[in-house]
Amino acid sequence: MPRLSQKKSKHTHYLQFISDPARLAKALADTEPTEQLTAWLNRLKRLYGVPFNYLVPNEKMLPNESIRFFQVDFNWIDALLEGACSIGHANETEARHAALLTAKLHAACGMTGATGNISAPTQVTGFLLRSQVVSGWPKLEVVAYGQDGTELTNVLRMEHISPSLLLYLVEGKIDHLLLREPAVGLHFGIDINGEKNLRYVTVPADAPAGTKPGDQMAVEPVPPTFRDKGNRTLKLNQLAANTATTLYANQANNAPDGSKLPFTSAEFALEMVEGTQEVEFQSNGSQ
């Protein structure tokens, strides 16, 4: 059975060991943070798990149908990580270990980008969008650009944190960005102002030089007729008839001899095709 003096001697030796920063640093030189820990901190740096009221303290700062740009403060992120890692520092020994391992831990947990690669960006900006657009177009496309017009491609996070709220983080400083409908197929419809601009099916002789089939016509748009305006239900037969009448009146669906060409579903489809809608936002530069 060891004597009390032997136990005391070992404890004294241990205290001397942890009190010597050089010896402790040498002992911990090969210690690496676990993959599970760095992955969790990687997500934390991209604001996963951070309560929303820490990001937006007051609801009035992000009203409905608004967008707010921001820049990530890395001092705040460092404090966030250190706060998360401080759990369990119950005594001086653990505090000494943490002091030596903190820098290594911060270096190991970068930020995972769109390609899956982990990087350590020097600048991260983003925006919060609160709008019905977020819920209406779940596959909404975002393209961010820097001040020199270069696209910012290393997207660190793009997520719906509620049905109507989108959080976006990207490496670099956002100067302006485009929000657009997902370009996954053909879109048919009328213009957002409730009218329908027409395109040339055939090009008449008096059209401007360089005009091609499919180019927009410089004529009054066709006003649609609604079956139920409250629900925006169109009378397609009436819209097709009005479209054909306008095309024929402007020689835009006619043979070279002036005779009318058939107005079929193909011509109607050409007129009804709509490009994807997009909106550009400009940052105010105060990030």
Short mmCIF file of C-alpha atoms in Angstrom, two decimals:
data_model
loop_
_atom_site.label_atom_id
_atom_site.label_comp_id
_atom_site.label_asym_id
_atom_site.label_seq_id
_atom_site.Cartn_x
_atom_site.Cartn_y
_atom_site.Cartn_z
CA MET A 1 0.00 0.00 0.00
CA PRO A 2 1.57 3.34 -1.05
CA ARG A 3 2.30 5.76 1.69
CA LEU A 4 0.62 9.15 1.89
CA SER A 5 3.93 10.88 1.26
CA GLN A 6 4.26 9.04 -2.08
CA LYS A 7 0.80 10.20 -3.23
CA LYS A 8 1.62 13.74 -2.16
CA SER A 9 4.88 13.61 -4.08
CA LYS A 10 3.13 12.50 -7.29
CA HIS A 11 0.54 15.25 -6.94
CA THR A 12 3.26 17.83 -6.38
CA HIS A 13 5.07 16.59 -9.49
CA TYR A 14 1.83 16.84 -11.50
CA LEU A 15 1.21 20.40 -10.33
CA GLN A 16 4.74 21.36 -11.28
CA PHE A 17 4.23 19.78 -14.70
CA ILE A 18 1.02 21.63 -15.56
CA SER A 19 2.44 24.87 -14.17
CA ASP A 20 5.27 24.76 -16.69
CA PRO A 21 3.85 26.05 -20.02
CA ALA A 22 6.79 24.72 -22.04
CA ARG A 23 6.49 21.16 -20.69
CA LEU A 24 2.72 21.17 -21.05
CA ALA A 25 2.92 22.51 -24.62
CA LYS A 26 5.42 19.78 -25.53
CA ALA A 27 3.16 17.10 -24.08
CA LEU A 28 0.17 18.41 -26.06
CA ALA A 29 2.08 19.04 -29.30
CA ASP A 30 0.66 15.96 -31.02
CA THR A 31 -2.88 16.45 -29.72
CA GLU A 32 -5.34 17.12 -32.55
CA PRO A 33 -9.03 18.09 -32.23
CA THR A 34 -11.39 15.26 -33.08
CA GLU A 35 -13.20 15.28 -36.41
CA GLN A 36 -16.57 15.31 -34.65
CA LEU A 37 -15.62 18.40 -32.65
CA THR A 38 -14.23 20.36 -35.61
CA ALA A 39 -17.30 19.49 -37.73
CA TRP A 40 -19.60 20.80 -35.00
CA LEU A 41 -17.59 24.02 -34.64
CA ASN A 42 -17.49 24.38 -38.43
CA ARG A 43 -21.29 24.49 -38.44
CA LEU A 44 -21.32 26.88 -35.50
CA LYS A 45 -19.07 29.30 -37.40
CA ARG A 46 -21.71 29.30 -40.15
CA LEU A 47 -24.31 30.22 -37.51
CA TYR A 48 -25.97 26.82 -37.24
CA GLY A 49 -27.53 26.48 -33.81
CA VAL A 50 -27.33 30.20 -33.05
CA PRO A 51 -30.71 31.44 -31.76
CA PHE A 52 -32.37 33.72 -34.28
CA ASN A 53 -32.83 36.51 -31.75
CA TYR A 54 -29.03 36.67 -31.48
CA LEU A 55 -28.93 37.52 -35.20
CA VAL A 56 -31.97 39.81 -35.27
CA PRO A 57 -32.58 41.18 -31.76
CA ASN A 58 -35.75 43.06 -32.75
CA GLU A 59 -38.38 41.99 -35.27
CA LYS A 60 -38.62 45.58 -36.53
CA MET A 61 -35.08 45.20 -37.90
CA LEU A 62 -36.39 42.68 -40.45
CA PRO A 63 -40.00 43.53 -41.39
CA ASN A 64 -42.04 41.58 -43.90
CA GLU A 65 -40.95 41.92 -47.55
CA SER A 66 -37.47 43.18 -46.69
CA ILE A 67 -33.84 42.23 -47.22
CA ARG A 68 -30.96 43.09 -44.90
CA PHE A 69 -27.29 42.79 -45.82
CA PHE A 70 -24.62 42.14 -43.19
CA GLN A 71 -20.96 41.33 -42.67
CA VAL A 72 -19.83 38.60 -40.29
CA ASP A 73 -17.69 39.93 -37.43
CA PHE A 74 -14.94 37.36 -36.84
CA ASN A 75 -14.33 38.70 -33.34
CA TRP A 76 -17.93 37.77 -32.57
CA ILE A 77 -17.41 34.34 -34.15
CA ASP A 78 -14.25 33.76 -32.10
CA ALA A 79 -16.12 34.70 -28.93
CA LEU A 80 -18.92 32.32 -29.96
CA LEU A 81 -16.48 29.43 -30.39
CA GLU A 82 -14.63 30.16 -27.18
CA GLY A 83 -17.91 30.32 -25.31
CA ALA A 84 -18.92 26.95 -26.74
CA CYS A 85 -15.54 25.44 -25.85
CA SER A 86 -15.51 26.88 -22.34
CA ILE A 87 -18.11 24.39 -21.15
CA GLY A 88 -16.42 22.02 -18.72
CA HIS A 89 -13.52 24.27 -17.75
CA ALA A 90 -14.07 23.61 -14.09
CA ASN A 91 -10.54 23.99 -12.79
CA GLU A 92 -7.15 25.50 -13.49
CA THR A 93 -5.84 22.37 -15.20
CA GLU A 94 -8.55 22.38 -17.86
CA ALA A 95 -8.11 26.12 -18.36
CA ARG A 96 -4.39 25.61 -19.01
CA HIS A 97 -5.12 22.85 -21.53
CA ALA A 98 -7.66 25.07 -23.28
CA ALA A 99 -5.23 27.98 -23.49
CA LEU A 100 -2.75 25.80 -25.37
CA LEU A 101 -5.26 24.07 -27.64
CA THR A 102 -7.55 26.99 -28.54
CA ALA A 103 -5.40 28.29 -31.41
CA LYS A 104 -5.07 24.78 -32.86
CA LEU A 105 -8.80 24.24 -32.53
CA HIS A 106 -9.63 27.50 -34.32
CA ALA A 107 -7.21 26.65 -37.12
CA ALA A 108 -8.74 23.20 -37.59
CA CYS A 109 -12.37 24.30 -37.88
CA GLY A 110 -12.68 26.42 -41.02
CA MET A 111 -15.86 26.97 -43.01
CA THR A 112 -17.27 24.44 -45.47
CA GLY A 113 -18.19 26.02 -48.80
CA ALA A 114 -20.45 25.06 -51.69
CA THR A 115 -17.89 22.61 -53.11
CA GLY A 116 -17.46 20.83 -49.78
CA ASN A 117 -13.95 22.20 -49.33
CA ILE A 118 -13.03 23.69 -45.96
CA SER A 119 -11.49 27.15 -46.12
CA ALA A 120 -10.60 29.99 -43.78
CA PRO A 121 -12.15 33.04 -45.46
CA THR A 122 -10.95 36.48 -44.44
CA GLN A 123 -14.29 38.12 -45.19
CA VAL A 124 -17.83 36.75 -45.08
CA THR A 125 -20.98 38.68 -45.92
CA GLY A 126 -24.58 37.71 -46.44
CA PHE A 127 -28.19 38.71 -46.22
CA LEU A 128 -31.48 37.83 -44.59
CA LEU A 129 -34.53 37.89 -46.86
CA ARG A 130 -37.99 37.85 -45.32
CA SER A 131 -40.59 37.58 -48.05
CA GLN A 132 -43.36 35.48 -49.55
CA VAL A 133 -40.94 34.93 -52.43
CA VAL A 134 -38.98 32.53 -50.20
CA SER A 135 -41.96 30.25 -49.65
CA GLY A 136 -43.36 30.80 -53.15
CA TRP A 137 -40.13 29.75 -54.90
CA PRO A 138 -38.36 27.17 -52.71
CA LYS A 139 -35.66 26.75 -55.39
CA LEU A 140 -35.00 30.49 -55.62
CA GLU A 141 -31.62 31.15 -57.23
CA VAL A 142 -29.17 33.65 -55.74
CA VAL A 143 -26.15 35.03 -57.59
CA ALA A 144 -23.92 37.41 -55.62
CA TYR A 145 -21.26 39.69 -57.12
CA GLY A 146 -18.32 41.61 -55.71
CA GLN A 147 -17.58 45.26 -56.40
CA ASP A 148 -15.51 44.37 -59.48
CA GLY A 149 -18.39 42.37 -60.95
CA THR A 150 -16.86 38.98 -60.14
CA GLU A 151 -19.34 36.33 -59.07
CA LEU A 152 -18.91 35.18 -55.47
CA THR A 153 -19.11 31.41 -55.79
CA ASN A 154 -18.03 30.05 -52.39
CA VAL A 155 -21.46 29.92 -50.78
CA LEU A 156 -21.04 28.95 -47.13
CA ARG A 157 -24.70 28.65 -46.27
CA MET A 158 -28.03 29.13 -48.04
CA GLU A 159 -30.95 27.89 -46.03
CA HIS A 160 -34.62 28.54 -45.31
CA ILE A 161 -34.61 29.03 -41.56
CA SER A 162 -38.39 29.48 -41.68
CA PRO A 163 -40.93 29.17 -44.53
CA SER A 164 -40.54 32.86 -45.40
CA LEU A 165 -36.97 33.55 -44.23
CA LEU A 166 -33.77 32.91 -46.19
CA LEU A 167 -30.26 33.13 -44.71
CA TYR A 168 -27.35 33.43 -47.14
CA LEU A 169 -23.61 33.48 -46.37
CA VAL A 170 -20.84 33.77 -48.95
CA GLU A 171 -17.09 34.33 -48.90
CA GLY A 172 -16.24 37.87 -49.99
CA LYS A 173 -18.07 41.18 -49.87
CA ILE A 174 -21.43 41.39 -51.63
CA ASP A 175 -21.78 44.49 -53.79
CA HIS A 176 -24.99 43.45 -55.53
CA LEU A 177 -26.95 40.28 -56.11
CA LEU A 178 -29.63 38.77 -58.30
CA LEU A 179 -32.63 36.82 -57.08
CA ARG A 180 -34.31 34.86 -59.84
CA GLU A 181 -36.90 32.20 -60.36
CA PRO A 182 -35.44 28.72 -60.86
CA ALA A 183 -34.69 28.20 -64.55
CA VAL A 184 -35.75 24.55 -64.63
CA GLY A 185 -38.21 24.67 -67.52
CA LEU A 186 -40.35 26.82 -69.73
CA HIS A 187 -42.57 29.39 -68.07
CA PHE A 188 -45.89 30.43 -69.55
CA GLY A 189 -47.92 33.39 -68.40
CA ILE A 190 -48.72 37.05 -68.67
CA ASP A 191 -46.53 39.94 -67.60
CA ILE A 192 -46.47 41.03 -63.99
CA ASN A 193 -48.41 44.20 -64.84
CA GLY A 194 -51.31 42.10 -66.14
CA GLU A 195 -50.64 42.50 -69.87
CA LYS A 196 -49.08 40.38 -72.58
CA ASN A 197 -46.36 41.71 -74.85
CA LEU A 198 -46.23 39.89 -78.18
CA ARG A 199 -43.41 38.54 -80.33
CA TYR A 200 -43.01 38.33 -84.07
CA VAL A 201 -43.92 34.92 -85.50
CA THR A 202 -42.94 36.16 -88.96
CA VAL A 203 -41.18 39.44 -89.68
CA PRO A 204 -43.01 41.94 -91.95
CA ALA A 205 -41.15 44.03 -94.50
CA ASP A 206 -41.64 47.26 -92.55
CA ALA A 207 -40.15 45.88 -89.32
CA PRO A 208 -36.95 47.52 -87.98
CA ALA A 209 -33.73 46.28 -89.55
CA GLY A 210 -32.31 43.21 -87.86
CA THR A 211 -35.65 42.04 -86.45
CA LYS A 212 -35.90 38.26 -86.10
CA PRO A 213 -38.81 35.91 -85.37
CA GLY A 214 -39.28 35.80 -81.61
CA ASP A 215 -38.27 39.43 -81.05
CA GLN A 216 -40.69 41.56 -79.07
CA MET A 217 -43.09 43.72 -81.05
CA ALA A 218 -43.36 47.46 -80.45
CA VAL A 219 -47.15 47.44 -80.25
CA GLU A 220 -49.69 47.80 -77.47
CA PRO A 221 -49.76 44.70 -75.23
CA VAL A 222 -52.78 42.43 -75.37
CA PRO A 223 -54.95 42.85 -72.25
CA PRO A 224 -56.00 39.44 -70.90
CA THR A 225 -59.61 38.57 -70.12
CA PHE A 226 -60.14 36.91 -66.76
CA ARG A 227 -62.66 34.21 -66.02
CA ASP A 228 -62.17 34.93 -62.31
CA LYS A 229 -60.00 37.98 -61.67
CA GLY A 230 -59.89 37.36 -57.94
CA ASN A 231 -58.14 34.04 -58.53
CA ARG A 232 -56.37 35.29 -61.68
CA THR A 233 -57.99 32.63 -63.88
CA LEU A 234 -57.61 33.47 -67.56
CA LYS A 235 -60.01 32.92 -70.45
CA LEU A 236 -57.43 31.28 -72.68
CA ASN A 237 -59.67 31.07 -75.76
CA GLN A 238 -60.29 34.81 -75.63
CA LEU A 239 -56.61 35.56 -75.01
CA ALA A 240 -55.62 33.37 -77.98
CA ALA A 241 -58.17 35.08 -80.24
CA ASN A 242 -57.01 38.58 -79.21
CA THR A 243 -53.38 37.55 -79.72
CA ALA A 244 -54.06 36.24 -83.22
CA THR A 245 -55.98 39.40 -84.15
CA THR A 246 -53.11 41.64 -83.05
CA LEU A 247 -50.52 39.54 -84.89
CA TYR A 248 -52.51 39.60 -88.13
CA ALA A 249 -53.11 43.34 -87.83
CA ASN A 250 -49.35 43.91 -87.67
CA GLN A 251 -48.45 41.37 -90.39
CA ALA A 252 -46.59 39.39 -87.73
CA ASN A 253 -48.01 35.95 -88.60
CA ASN A 254 -48.38 36.29 -92.33
CA ALA A 255 -46.92 34.72 -95.45
CA PRO A 256 -44.72 36.85 -97.77
CA ASP A 257 -47.74 37.53 -99.98
CA GLY A 258 -49.62 38.94 -96.98
CA SER A 259 -51.98 36.02 -96.49
CA LYS A 260 -52.63 34.86 -92.96
CA LEU A 261 -50.77 31.84 -91.65
CA PRO A 262 -52.53 29.44 -89.27
CA PHE A 263 -52.49 30.47 -85.61
CA THR A 264 -52.06 27.17 -83.81
CA SER A 265 -51.00 26.06 -80.35
CA ALA A 266 -47.37 26.45 -81.46
CA GLU A 267 -47.77 30.16 -82.21
CA PHE A 268 -49.76 30.66 -79.02
CA ALA A 269 -47.02 28.91 -77.01
CA LEU A 270 -44.40 31.22 -78.53
CA GLU A 271 -46.39 34.24 -77.37
CA MET A 272 -47.03 32.85 -73.89
CA VAL A 273 -43.42 31.96 -73.06
CA GLU A 274 -42.06 34.07 -70.22
CA GLY A 275 -38.44 34.35 -69.19
CA THR A 276 -37.53 33.81 -65.56
CA GLN A 277 -38.15 36.89 -63.47
CA GLU A 278 -35.20 38.33 -61.60
CA VAL A 279 -34.64 41.20 -59.20
CA GLU A 280 -31.35 42.96 -58.50
CA PHE A 281 -30.46 44.29 -55.06
CA GLN A 282 -27.61 46.72 -54.42
CA SER A 283 -25.83 46.72 -51.09
CA ASN A 284 -25.53 50.17 -49.53
CA GLY A 285 -21.81 49.59 -48.96
CA SER A 286 -21.98 49.98 -45.18
CA GLN A 287 -21.13 46.35 -44.44
#
